[in-house]
XYZ file of C-alpha atoms in Angstrom:
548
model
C -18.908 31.674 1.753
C -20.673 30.247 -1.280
C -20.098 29.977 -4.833
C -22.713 31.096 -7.221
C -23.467 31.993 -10.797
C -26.053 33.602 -12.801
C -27.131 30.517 -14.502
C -27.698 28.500 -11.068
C -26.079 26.145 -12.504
C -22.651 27.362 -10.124
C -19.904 25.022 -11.365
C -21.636 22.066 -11.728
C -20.351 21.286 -15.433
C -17.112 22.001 -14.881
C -16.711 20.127 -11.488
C -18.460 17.109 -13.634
C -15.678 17.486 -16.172
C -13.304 17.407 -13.592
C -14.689 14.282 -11.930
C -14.614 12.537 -15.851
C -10.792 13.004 -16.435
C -9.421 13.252 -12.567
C -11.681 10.839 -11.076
C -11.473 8.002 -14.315
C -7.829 8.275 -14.364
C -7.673 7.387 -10.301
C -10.172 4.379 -11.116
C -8.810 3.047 -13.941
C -5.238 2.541 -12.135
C -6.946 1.479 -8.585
C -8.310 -1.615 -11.426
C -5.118 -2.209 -13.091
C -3.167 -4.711 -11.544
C -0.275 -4.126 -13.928
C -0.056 -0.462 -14.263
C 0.385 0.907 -17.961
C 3.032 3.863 -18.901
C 2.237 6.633 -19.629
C 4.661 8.301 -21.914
C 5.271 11.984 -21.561
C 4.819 12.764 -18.019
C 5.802 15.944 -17.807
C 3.351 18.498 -16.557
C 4.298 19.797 -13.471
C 1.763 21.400 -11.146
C 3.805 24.766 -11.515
C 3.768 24.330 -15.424
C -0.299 23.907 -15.360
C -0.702 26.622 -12.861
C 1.220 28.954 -15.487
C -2.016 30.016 -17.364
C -3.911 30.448 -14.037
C -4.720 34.482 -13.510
C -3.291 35.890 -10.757
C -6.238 36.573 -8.805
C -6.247 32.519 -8.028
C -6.232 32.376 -4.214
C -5.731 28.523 -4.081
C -5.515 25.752 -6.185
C -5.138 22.178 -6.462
C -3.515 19.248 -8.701
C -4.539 15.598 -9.287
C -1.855 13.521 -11.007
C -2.442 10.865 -13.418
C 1.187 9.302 -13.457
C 0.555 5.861 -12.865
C 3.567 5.823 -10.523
C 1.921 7.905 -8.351
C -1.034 5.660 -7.966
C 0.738 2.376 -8.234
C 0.356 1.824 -4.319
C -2.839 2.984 -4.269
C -4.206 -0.418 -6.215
C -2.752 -2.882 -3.876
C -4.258 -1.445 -0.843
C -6.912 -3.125 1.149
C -8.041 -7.101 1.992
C -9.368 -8.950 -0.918
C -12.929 -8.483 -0.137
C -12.576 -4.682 -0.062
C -10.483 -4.749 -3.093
C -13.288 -6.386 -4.839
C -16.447 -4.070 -3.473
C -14.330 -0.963 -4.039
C -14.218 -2.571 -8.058
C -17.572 -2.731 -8.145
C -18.143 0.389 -6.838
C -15.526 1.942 -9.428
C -17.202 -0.227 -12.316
C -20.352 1.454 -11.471
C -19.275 4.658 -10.637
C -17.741 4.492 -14.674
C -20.852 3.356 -15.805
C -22.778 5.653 -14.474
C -20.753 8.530 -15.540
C -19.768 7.332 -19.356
C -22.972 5.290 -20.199
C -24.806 8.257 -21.325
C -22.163 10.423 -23.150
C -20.589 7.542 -25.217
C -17.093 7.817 -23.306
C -14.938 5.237 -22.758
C -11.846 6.246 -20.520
C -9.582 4.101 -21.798
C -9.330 5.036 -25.289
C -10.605 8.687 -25.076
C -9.295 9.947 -22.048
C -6.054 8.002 -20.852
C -3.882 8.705 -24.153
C -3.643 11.723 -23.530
C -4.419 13.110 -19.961
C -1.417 14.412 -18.271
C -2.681 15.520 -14.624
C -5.404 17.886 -13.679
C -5.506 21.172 -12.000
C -8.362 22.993 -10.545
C -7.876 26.878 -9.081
C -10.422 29.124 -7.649
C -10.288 32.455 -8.913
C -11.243 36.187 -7.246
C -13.537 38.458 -9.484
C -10.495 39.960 -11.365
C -11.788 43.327 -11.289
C -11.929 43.285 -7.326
C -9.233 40.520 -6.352
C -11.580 39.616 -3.647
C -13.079 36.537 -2.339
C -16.694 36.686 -2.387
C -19.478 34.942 -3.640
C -18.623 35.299 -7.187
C -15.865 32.698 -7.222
C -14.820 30.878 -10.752
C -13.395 27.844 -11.268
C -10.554 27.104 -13.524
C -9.944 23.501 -14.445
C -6.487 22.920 -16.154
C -5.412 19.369 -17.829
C -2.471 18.242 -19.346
C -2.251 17.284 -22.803
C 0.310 14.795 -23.961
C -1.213 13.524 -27.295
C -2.888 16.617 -28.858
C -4.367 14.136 -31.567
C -5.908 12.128 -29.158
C -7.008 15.389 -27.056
C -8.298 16.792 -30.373
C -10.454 13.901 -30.969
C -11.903 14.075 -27.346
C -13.308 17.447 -27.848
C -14.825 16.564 -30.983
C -16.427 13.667 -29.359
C -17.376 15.693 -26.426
C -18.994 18.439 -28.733
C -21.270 15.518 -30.558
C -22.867 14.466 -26.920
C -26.791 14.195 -27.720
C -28.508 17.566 -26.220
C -25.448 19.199 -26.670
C -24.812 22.308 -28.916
C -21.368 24.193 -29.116
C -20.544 27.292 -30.967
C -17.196 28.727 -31.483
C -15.720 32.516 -31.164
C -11.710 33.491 -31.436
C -9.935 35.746 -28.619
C -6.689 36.708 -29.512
C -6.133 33.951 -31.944
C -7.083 31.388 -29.855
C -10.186 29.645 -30.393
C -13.002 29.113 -27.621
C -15.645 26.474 -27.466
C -18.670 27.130 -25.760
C -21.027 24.390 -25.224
C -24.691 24.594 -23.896
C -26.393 21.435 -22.866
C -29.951 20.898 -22.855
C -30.371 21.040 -19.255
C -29.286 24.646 -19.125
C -25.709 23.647 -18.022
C -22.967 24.962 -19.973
C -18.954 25.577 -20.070
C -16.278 26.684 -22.399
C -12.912 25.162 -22.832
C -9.953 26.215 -25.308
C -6.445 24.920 -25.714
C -3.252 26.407 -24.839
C -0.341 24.788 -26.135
C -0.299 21.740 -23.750
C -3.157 22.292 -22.080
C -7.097 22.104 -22.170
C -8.578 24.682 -20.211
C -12.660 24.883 -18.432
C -14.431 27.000 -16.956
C -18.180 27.353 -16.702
C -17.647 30.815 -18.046
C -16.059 32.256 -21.742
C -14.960 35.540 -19.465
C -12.688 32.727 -16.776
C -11.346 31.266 -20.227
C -10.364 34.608 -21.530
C -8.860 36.010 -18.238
C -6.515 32.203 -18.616
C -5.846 33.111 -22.350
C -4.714 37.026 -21.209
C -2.667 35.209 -18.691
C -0.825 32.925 -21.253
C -0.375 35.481 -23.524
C 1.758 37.814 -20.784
C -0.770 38.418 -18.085
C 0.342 37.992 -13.967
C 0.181 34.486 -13.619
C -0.723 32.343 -10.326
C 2.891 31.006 -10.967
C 4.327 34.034 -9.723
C 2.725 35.175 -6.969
C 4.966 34.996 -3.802
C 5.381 31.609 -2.555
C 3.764 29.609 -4.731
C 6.917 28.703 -6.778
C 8.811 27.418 -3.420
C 5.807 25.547 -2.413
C 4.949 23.788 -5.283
C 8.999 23.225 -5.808
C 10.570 21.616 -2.191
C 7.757 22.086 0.122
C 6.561 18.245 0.615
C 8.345 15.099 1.755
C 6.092 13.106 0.102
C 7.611 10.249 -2.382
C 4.193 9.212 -4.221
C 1.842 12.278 -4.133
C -0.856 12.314 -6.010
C -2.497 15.074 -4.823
C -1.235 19.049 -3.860
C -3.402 21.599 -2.801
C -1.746 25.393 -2.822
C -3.117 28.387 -0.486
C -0.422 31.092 -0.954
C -2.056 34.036 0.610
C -3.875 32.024 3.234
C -4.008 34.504 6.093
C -5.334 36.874 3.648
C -7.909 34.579 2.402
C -9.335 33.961 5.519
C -9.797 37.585 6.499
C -11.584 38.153 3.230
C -14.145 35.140 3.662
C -14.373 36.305 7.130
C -15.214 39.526 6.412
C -18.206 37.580 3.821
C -20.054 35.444 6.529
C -22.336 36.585 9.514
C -20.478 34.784 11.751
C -18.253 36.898 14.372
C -14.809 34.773 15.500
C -13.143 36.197 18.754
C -10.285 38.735 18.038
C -7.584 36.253 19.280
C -8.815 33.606 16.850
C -8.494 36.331 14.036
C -5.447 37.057 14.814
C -3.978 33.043 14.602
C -5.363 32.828 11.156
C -3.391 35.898 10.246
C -0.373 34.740 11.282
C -0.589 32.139 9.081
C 0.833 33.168 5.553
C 0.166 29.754 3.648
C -0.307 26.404 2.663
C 0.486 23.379 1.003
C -1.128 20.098 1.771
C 0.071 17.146 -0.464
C -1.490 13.395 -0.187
C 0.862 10.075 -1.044
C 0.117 6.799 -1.713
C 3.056 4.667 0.099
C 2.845 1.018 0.640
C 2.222 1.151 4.400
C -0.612 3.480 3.620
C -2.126 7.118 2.601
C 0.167 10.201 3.912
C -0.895 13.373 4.481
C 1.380 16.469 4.773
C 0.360 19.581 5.180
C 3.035 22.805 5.398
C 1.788 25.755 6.979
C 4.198 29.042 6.555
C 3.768 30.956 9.628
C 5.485 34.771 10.201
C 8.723 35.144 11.935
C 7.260 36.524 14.930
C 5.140 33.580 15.560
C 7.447 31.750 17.295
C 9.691 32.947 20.320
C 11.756 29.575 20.186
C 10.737 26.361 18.229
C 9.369 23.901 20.573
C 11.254 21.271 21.885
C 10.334 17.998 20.630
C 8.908 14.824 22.610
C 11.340 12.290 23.941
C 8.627 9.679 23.703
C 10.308 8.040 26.577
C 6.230 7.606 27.655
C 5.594 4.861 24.896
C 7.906 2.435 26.874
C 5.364 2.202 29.659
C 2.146 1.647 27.386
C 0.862 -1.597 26.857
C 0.569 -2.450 23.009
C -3.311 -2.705 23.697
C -3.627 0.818 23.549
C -6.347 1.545 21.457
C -5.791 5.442 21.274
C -2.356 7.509 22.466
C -1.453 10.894 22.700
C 1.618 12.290 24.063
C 3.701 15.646 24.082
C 5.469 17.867 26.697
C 4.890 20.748 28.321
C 1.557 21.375 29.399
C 2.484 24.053 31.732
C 3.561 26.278 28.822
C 0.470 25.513 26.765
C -1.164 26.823 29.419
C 0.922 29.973 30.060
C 0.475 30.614 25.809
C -3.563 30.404 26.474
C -3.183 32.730 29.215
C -1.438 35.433 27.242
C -3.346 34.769 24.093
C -6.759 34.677 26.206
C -6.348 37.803 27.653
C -6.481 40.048 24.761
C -10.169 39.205 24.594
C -12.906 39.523 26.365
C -13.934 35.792 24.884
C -10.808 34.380 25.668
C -10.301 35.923 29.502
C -14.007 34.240 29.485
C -12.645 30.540 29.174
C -10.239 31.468 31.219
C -12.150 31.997 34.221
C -14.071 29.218 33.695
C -11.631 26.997 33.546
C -10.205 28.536 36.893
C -13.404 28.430 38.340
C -14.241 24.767 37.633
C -11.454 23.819 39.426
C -11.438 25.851 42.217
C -14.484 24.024 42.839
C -12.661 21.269 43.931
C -10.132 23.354 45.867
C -7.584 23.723 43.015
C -5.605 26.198 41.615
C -5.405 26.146 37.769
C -2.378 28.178 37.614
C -0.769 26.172 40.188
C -1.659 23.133 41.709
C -3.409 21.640 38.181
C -1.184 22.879 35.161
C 1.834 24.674 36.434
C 3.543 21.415 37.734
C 2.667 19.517 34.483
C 6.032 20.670 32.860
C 7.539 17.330 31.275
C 6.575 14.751 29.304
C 3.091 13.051 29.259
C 1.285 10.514 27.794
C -2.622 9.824 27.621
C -4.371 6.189 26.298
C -7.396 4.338 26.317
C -6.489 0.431 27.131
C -8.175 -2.468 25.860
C -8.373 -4.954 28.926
C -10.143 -7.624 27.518
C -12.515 -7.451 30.034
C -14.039 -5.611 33.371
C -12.596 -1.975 33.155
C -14.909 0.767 32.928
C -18.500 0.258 32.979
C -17.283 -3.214 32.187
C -16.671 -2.310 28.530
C -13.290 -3.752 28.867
C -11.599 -0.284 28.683
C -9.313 1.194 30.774
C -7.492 4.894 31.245
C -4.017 5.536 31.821
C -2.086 8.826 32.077
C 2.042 9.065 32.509
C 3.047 12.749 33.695
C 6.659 13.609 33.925
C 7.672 16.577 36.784
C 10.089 18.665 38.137
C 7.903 19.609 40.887
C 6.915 16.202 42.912
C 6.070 17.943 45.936
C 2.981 20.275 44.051
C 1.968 17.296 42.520
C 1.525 15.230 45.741
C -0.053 18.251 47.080
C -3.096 18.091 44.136
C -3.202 13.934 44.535
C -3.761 14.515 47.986
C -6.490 17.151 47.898
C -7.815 14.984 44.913
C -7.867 11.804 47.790
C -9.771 14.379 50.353
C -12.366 14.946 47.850
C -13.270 11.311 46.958
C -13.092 10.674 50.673
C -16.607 12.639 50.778
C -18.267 9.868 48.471
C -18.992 7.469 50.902
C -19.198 4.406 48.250
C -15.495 5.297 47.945
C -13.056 3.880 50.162
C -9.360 4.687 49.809
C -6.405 1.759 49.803
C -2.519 1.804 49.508
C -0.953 -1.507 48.738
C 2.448 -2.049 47.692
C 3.075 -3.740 44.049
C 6.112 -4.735 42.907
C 8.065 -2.333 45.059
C 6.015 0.789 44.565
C 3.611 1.956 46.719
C 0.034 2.529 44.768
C -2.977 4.531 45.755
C -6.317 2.742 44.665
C -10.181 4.191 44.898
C -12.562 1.276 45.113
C -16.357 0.905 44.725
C -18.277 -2.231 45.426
C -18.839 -3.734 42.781
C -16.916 -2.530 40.067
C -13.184 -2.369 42.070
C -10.647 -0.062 40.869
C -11.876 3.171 39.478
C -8.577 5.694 39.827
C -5.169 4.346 41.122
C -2.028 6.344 41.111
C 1.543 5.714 41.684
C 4.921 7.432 41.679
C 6.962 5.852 39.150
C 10.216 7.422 40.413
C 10.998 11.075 41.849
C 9.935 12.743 38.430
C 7.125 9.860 37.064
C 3.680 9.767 38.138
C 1.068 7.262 36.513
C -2.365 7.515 37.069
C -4.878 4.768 35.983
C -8.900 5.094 35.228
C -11.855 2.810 35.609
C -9.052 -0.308 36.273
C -6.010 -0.807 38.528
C -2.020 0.000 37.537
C -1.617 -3.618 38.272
C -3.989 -4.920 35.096
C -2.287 -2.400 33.070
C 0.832 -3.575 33.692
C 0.110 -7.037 33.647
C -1.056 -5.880 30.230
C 2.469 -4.268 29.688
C 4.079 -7.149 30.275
C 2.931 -9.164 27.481
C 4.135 -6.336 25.126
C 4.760 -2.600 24.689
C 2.969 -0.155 22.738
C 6.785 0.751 20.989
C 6.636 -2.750 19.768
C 3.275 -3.164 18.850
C 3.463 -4.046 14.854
C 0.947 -1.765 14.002
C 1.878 1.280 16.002
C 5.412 0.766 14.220
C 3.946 0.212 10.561
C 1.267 3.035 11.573
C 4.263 5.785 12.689
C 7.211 4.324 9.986
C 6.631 7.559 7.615
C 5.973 10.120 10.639
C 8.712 12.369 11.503
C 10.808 11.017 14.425
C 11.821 14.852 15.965
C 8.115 15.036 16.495
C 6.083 17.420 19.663
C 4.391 13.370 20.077
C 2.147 11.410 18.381
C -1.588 10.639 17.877
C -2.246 7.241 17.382
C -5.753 5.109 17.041
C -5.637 1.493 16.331
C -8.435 1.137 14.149
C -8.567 -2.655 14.327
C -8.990 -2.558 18.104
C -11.521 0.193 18.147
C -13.440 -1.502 15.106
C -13.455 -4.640 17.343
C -14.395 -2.622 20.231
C -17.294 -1.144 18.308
C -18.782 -4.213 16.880
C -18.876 -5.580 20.516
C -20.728 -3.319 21.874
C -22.938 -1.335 19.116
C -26.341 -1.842 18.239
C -26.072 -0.550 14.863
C -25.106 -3.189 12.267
C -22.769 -2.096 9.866
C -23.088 -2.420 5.614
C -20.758 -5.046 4.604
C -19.377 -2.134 1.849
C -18.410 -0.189 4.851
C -17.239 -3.131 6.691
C -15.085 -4.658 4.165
C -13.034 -0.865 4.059
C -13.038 -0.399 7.723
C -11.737 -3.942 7.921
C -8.589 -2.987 6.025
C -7.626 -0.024 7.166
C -4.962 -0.855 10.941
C -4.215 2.344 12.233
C -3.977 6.136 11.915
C -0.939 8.118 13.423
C -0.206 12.140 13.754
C 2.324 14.193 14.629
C 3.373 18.056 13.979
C 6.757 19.070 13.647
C 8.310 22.703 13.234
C 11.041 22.430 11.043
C 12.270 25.786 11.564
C 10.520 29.222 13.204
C 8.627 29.620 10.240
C 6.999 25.788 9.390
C 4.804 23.902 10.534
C 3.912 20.840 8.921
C 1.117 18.366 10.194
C 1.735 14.647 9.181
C -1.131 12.329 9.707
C -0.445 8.440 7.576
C -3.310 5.806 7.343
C -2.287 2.921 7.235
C -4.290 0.601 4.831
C -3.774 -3.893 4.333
C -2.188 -4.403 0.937
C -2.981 -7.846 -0.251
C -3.491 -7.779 -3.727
């Protein structure tokens, strides 16, 4: 899908506008360090939304309460905090120098949040390539506002001309690049829109028209949707499934059937970004239809995260694997794509004298728990890495009976010998190559535990557990604080580690810019929760340094 325009120009201007008053206000609090009030703070993204046409199919809203961004300005190490300043100082420059603008006094009195929605050619309601742009702004000092436009209207190359629709007047402006946008006011707001015909449609709407506002599930979302405490940015799709099948049904390329039918079960959603002292949180609520869901899946114990060591550089765990694989077998087989993957799934492992069904997934039907280990050093390739897996079973004996074929198999490599030594009590299972040592070990835990181990030993890994858990690893707390708890498990990188790791061993030097943000930034954590039969709501947090 693309979005064009008879001029094009597309939405260029407007998106330019947009970047002036949404993007300033961000910078200008990022370089406060005492943040200013801002009195009147009382556009709500529902309230802005209110003039929108109905044919909006999604829309978004930046705030500019200084609240909101108040975390936002401490984050990051002192070097990064001053690069990212000079890169905002610049960025300002750039963007006022030529138009006489200076955010501070023409801008922040009066800006009260920004909205942006993406409207369907009215006549049609349908998502094509003739897609308008509606930017909405608060206003609370119309004085102030007032004396923006005129300033805006005197920029050199610039020539506006005025015309009234239903009482309302409408400024349309023509720059001498062949760019050119309207904008009007309505009560408290300032609307733009590279077209007069988008402003018009927003004036029809705020004089009695079907508004965005009303459409079915925008209200709720927009109301008690997020968790957030600080967001600063929401992003509605109320009709999302529908959407979809409309752009769909605009590009050349053909999805299979099944995936068609995910994205219509999917009736909308709401993504929301927050600025919180431990970091940046994402949420994002996705409204799926009641028959989605047989049962809502069981959450993850995380009982797995005891037995990690707090070197992990990247974690993943969940349960059930044997009923994700039961789901892709009845989604797969309604077409031909899917019943495709299927078979070569089956196929690759019956190579090695598996059975998919059985011997490789079906067992799989508790917890488990994937991670890349730092070592320090040897591992594999001698990178200092090394593998680990925890799966949790009710079926030891099919298990055994896969390790076993697995052992048969690497018996056939004669550089591989096969050892079983007893550590601590528990009998291990170790592949060795001259060499390098170690490459896959294995060990039953207990009667329902098995933990497997890649390109190093059990033994260094839990040495390596020893000295501390990945449960009490700082950052893996301060990364996961703001995730839900009654989580399906968590996806967790430790940046610093795999920043370290990357500097090590990569050729490619990185810009000090780049390095000076990477450098503050400790960790980034997932999880997805279902709420009820009908939610599902991704968080992911970043977790950023504050030092200032």
């Amino acid at each position: 899908m693309s979005i064009k325009n008879k001029s094009g120009c597309g939405f260029i201007p407007v998106i330019g506008i947009t970047a002036i008053l949404a993007g300033s206000a961000g910078a200008y609090y990022y370089l406060q360090g005492e943040l200013p009030f801002l009195p009147n703070q009382g556009m709500s993204p529902l309230e802005a939304v209110e003039v929108v046409p109905e044919s909006a199919f999604a829309s978004g809203y930046l705030s500019t309460n200084a609240q909101s961004w108040k975390n936002v300005s401490q984050y990051g190490t002192p070097d990064a905090q001053q690069k990212m300043q000079k890169n905002i100082e610049q960025w300002k420059t750039d963007s006022f120098s030529d138009k006489n603008i200076n955010f501070e006094q023409d801008i922040q009195p009066w800006i009260d949040g920004v909205t942006f929605a993406f409207l369907a050619a009215p006549k049609t309601a349908k998502i094509d390539d003739n897609i308008k742009i509606l930017v909405v702004v608060g206003i609370n000092n119309k004085i102030k506002a007032a004396q923006f436009g005129k300033k805006l209207e005197q920029q050199p190359g610039m020539m506006s001309k005025e015309q009234k629709y239903q009482d309302i007047k409408i400024i349309e402006t023509t720059q001498s690049n062949g760019d050119n946008f309207s904008w009007a006011v309505l009560g408290d707001r300032l609307i733009l829109a590279e077209e007069t015909d988008t402003i018009k449609y927003a004036i029809d709407t705020f004089k009695g028209n079907p508004s965005y506002a009303e459409k079915p599930g925008v209200k709720e979302s927009f109301s008690d949707s997020l968790t957030l405490k600080n967001s600063f940015l929401q992003i509605s799709i109320p009709n999302y499934g529908e959407m979809m099948t409309q752009v769909l049904a605009n590009t050349p390329q053909d999805l299979p059937e099944t995936t068609l039918k995910q994205l219509e079960k999917i009736e909308s959603i709401f993504l929301g970004i927050g600025a919180e002292k431990e970091g940046l949180h994402l949420q994002v609520i996705a409204n799926i239809t009641p028959e989605t869901l047989d049962d809502i899946p069981s959450s993850s114990a995380g009982k797995v995260l005891a037995e990690f060591p707090g070197s992990t550089l990247i974690f993943m765990n969940g349960k059930g694997i044997d009923k994700g694989w039961s789901k892709l077998l009845t989604e797969g087989s309604k077409d031909p794509d899917g019943e495709a993957f299927i078979n070569e799934i089956r196929q690759g492992f019956s190579q090695m004298n598996l059975d998919a069904d059985r011997e490789v997934f079906g067992w799989l039907d508790g917890e488990f728990g994937l991670g890349i280990i730092n070592l320090g050093r040897g591992g594999i390739a001698n990178f200092g890495l090394g593998g680990m897996m925890l799966l949790e079973t009710s079926d030891r004996s099919t298990g055994q009976q896969t390790l076993e074929k697995l052992n048969k198999l690497a018996q056939q490599n004669p550089s591989i010998s096969l050892n079983q030594r007893n550590i601590n009590n528990i009998e291990v299972t170790e592949w060795t190559v001259p060499q390098q040592g170690v490459i896959f070990s294995y060990s039953w835990l207990n009667n329902q535990n098995l933990m497997m181990s890649l390109g190093t030993s059990l033994e260094t890994i839990k040495t390596q557990k020893e000295q501390q858990t990945l449960q009490n690893n700082p950052n893996f707390q301060s990364t996961t604080a703001l995730l839900p708890n009654n989580n399906l498990g968590y996806f967790y990188v430790d940046i610093n580690q795999v920043y370290t790791q990357f500097k090590a061993f990569s050729g490619s030097p990185v810009d000090p810019e780049s390095q000076a943000i990477i450098e503050s930034i400790q960790g980034l954590g997932m999880t997805v929760t279902f709420p009820n039969k009908t939610t599902s709501q991704l968080d992911l947090v970043l977790s950023i340094k504050s030092e200032k």
